[in-house]
């Protein structure tokens, strides 16, 4: 019989900066769920990846003086990049998609065309607000105090020719999906979506842009690139081969899957994504689970706020499994949680070193000391002393399963640790060291006590495997549990270990952490990482070679600044009126306000490329681009407009 298929995904990460502990939280949780389903014996496909298009990446690459692809390549594939982080964190993804992968790009063009051909995408003019960091469009009424409702930052006016997706057409179906099925969890997110988006009325969604080029081009209208969220959301099916020939897993029944996402992107996953799928005539996801945020000092971590926690530093200091465990044990998965180093150390010391570590080391040490490591077959079971522990162990798998099926890994761990704590208490109740004083009389009882402890440890070990795979392998080796007694089935069985089990005390699984020392070391590691980062600048890269004819097509001209002023409501833009020698004024907008006072530039002789297609910024047309030189000083970007001899007349061609 074919195994049951289970397809689970993380969001694809935006590689504008290195990933932090919040991203790690989301991926570890999804990994734990994927491993749990493998433990159940299901055929699991686990997808993660990176979402690499959009204006933010284009801008960041320009600032760094590299191409957008070079920029994302470094963060995704480079040292301590996204791939390295998932390897370090022992993430067991089966597939990794990058939205710049050719097969994905091809699928996006196919999907866009299909949505267009079936009448759900039409052309119009977009006027609204755009939050650049979030890559999100908002209507005026959705803003919070005039700012982005997700991140609280300034939004920009946006107006351009654009394609729209008929999201409004799907409003009733989406309401039904949210209200009458358990598609979206936790339930509180359903209420948020209905109140904030469905009740006020769904508006059609702008799904293409013309003012930047780093995206998937609309193949039937090349000035447009596909809106980054349409591009990104589709990854869940393009990675299975939808619309491309790279894979054929879509047809093989892997879809629909489970989308695990953070709460701020639930809107995209529970409204826009199902509507797109409905329009394509494809099934909606089985589940969308919106987890909470890890907060630092009560606020969301973000690189721009400078309050991110580096998962590399934590994993190197405390161990990967301890970090994975902490993330899942401490924060209820659907809610926000406050991260702190102190909490991390406390969790390691209490649960792992004291409770689980001690249980394993005491049990294996006693088996070694009293029986040379191999338990004798003669046993004395004492019902009134043993039954409670046995019952608890035998009931554990069901409780754990119930929690995991409800996307509550924290609850599953709570149940496991009830058993770990009960087992430690059982040691104190049965005082093996007293029994050992009279081995002739009490040897069989002592063997029975130790066997009970080993069995309790084994079952807990199985259920902890998705959370701490490497440490549980070591635990199984110490308690003499071979692969046949590490299975899901055997987690509901008592006495699966052989009667004459051989135990081998090994190294402490989870050493106790000295809080003060660890905090000092962490501080030093964070400082060292900062120093290293400020010293590292992106190596200057020479651009891809272009042939001479292509180069000659660029029309560089000397221009004279007739007037220059700041563009209203823009923090970056200056508006130039230029004499380009043609007798007609040329208007160019340039994002250089940070470096120049507009008045100081009037009368200057500059260089511009004049044959770029006009583009609109903040509702104003810009015809060309001024040429500048950019470099970095102490990690800060510095820009110089290229100024040439005033004796050169306007319109002179550079060649
Ligand atoms: O949203 N705590 O990418 P992203 C918990 N590219 N989770 C956090 C977090 C925190 N402090 N910070 C971030 C994107 N996350 C899009 C996804 S999917 C088609 C496209 C989570 O790199 C966040 O909630 O900004 C999101 O689920 C994930 O990290 C990726 O965030």
Tab-separated table of C-alpha atoms and ligand atoms in Angstrom, residues 10-15 19-23 25-26 51 229 232-236 260-265 269 291-295 300-301, ligand 1:
chain	number	residue	atom	x	y	z
A	10	UNK	CA	7.860	27.076	5.450
A	11	UNK	CA	7.506	30.564	4.008
A	12	UNK	CA	10.255	31.244	1.519
A	13	UNK	CA	12.602	33.686	3.197
A	14	UNK	CA	13.377	37.133	1.889
A	15	UNK	CA	17.172	37.289	1.550
A	19	UNK	CA	18.300	35.362	8.781
A	20	UNK	CA	17.694	35.761	12.514
A	21	UNK	CA	16.311	33.618	15.316
A	22	UNK	CA	12.689	34.495	14.350
A	23	UNK	CA	13.168	32.908	10.925
A	25	UNK	CA	11.940	29.507	14.877
A	26	UNK	CA	9.585	29.122	11.935
A	51	UNK	CA	11.850	34.661	-2.184
A	229	UNK	CA	3.648	37.988	-3.636
A	232	UNK	CA	6.328	33.985	-3.993
A	233	UNK	CA	3.063	32.271	-3.040
A	234	UNK	CA	3.103	30.172	-6.172
A	235	UNK	CA	6.355	28.535	-5.036
A	236	UNK	CA	4.361	25.987	-3.069
A	260	UNK	CA	3.240	27.099	8.046
A	261	UNK	CA	3.637	30.890	8.149
A	262	UNK	CA	4.208	33.788	10.540
A	263	UNK	CA	1.218	35.844	11.608
A	264	UNK	CA	1.996	38.944	9.511
A	265	UNK	CA	1.773	36.973	6.293
A	269	UNK	CA	-1.724	32.903	2.667
A	291	UNK	CA	2.414	31.111	14.251
A	292	UNK	CA	3.365	33.994	16.538
A	293	UNK	CA	6.488	36.120	16.643
A	294	UNK	CA	9.567	35.885	18.761
A	295	UNK	CA	9.880	39.292	20.331
A	300	UNK	CA	9.493	42.208	16.623
A	301	UNK	CA	13.065	41.498	15.627
B	1	LIG	O1	7.637	37.023	4.713
B	1	LIG	N1	9.376	35.627	14.964
B	1	LIG	O2	9.784	36.430	4.204
B	1	LIG	P1	10.545	36.856	5.542
B	1	LIG	C1	8.766	34.625	14.314
B	1	LIG	N2	9.232	36.210	1.705
B	1	LIG	N3	8.751	34.490	12.991
B	1	LIG	C2	9.379	35.430	12.298
B	1	LIG	C3	10.049	36.511	12.887
B	1	LIG	C4	10.031	36.584	14.295
B	1	LIG	N4	10.635	37.537	14.967
B	1	LIG	N5	10.591	37.270	11.924
B	1	LIG	C5	10.267	36.682	10.750
B	1	LIG	C6	8.488	36.652	3.947
B	1	LIG	N6	9.540	35.580	10.979
B	1	LIG	C7	8.099	36.278	2.525
B	1	LIG	C8	7.353	34.970	2.586
B	1	LIG	S1	6.005	32.987	1.434
B	1	LIG	C9	5.258	32.732	-0.004
B	1	LIG	C10	6.848	34.498	1.251
B	1	LIG	C11	8.932	34.691	9.998
B	1	LIG	O3	11.936	36.403	5.329
B	1	LIG	C12	7.847	35.452	9.248
B	1	LIG	O4	6.689	35.522	10.029
B	1	LIG	O5	10.292	38.272	5.847
B	1	LIG	C13	7.695	34.609	8.025
B	1	LIG	O6	6.780	33.571	8.272
B	1	LIG	C14	9.093	34.041	7.814
B	1	LIG	O7	9.841	34.331	8.997
B	1	LIG	C15	9.782	34.612	6.604
B	1	LIG	O8	9.852	36.003	6.684
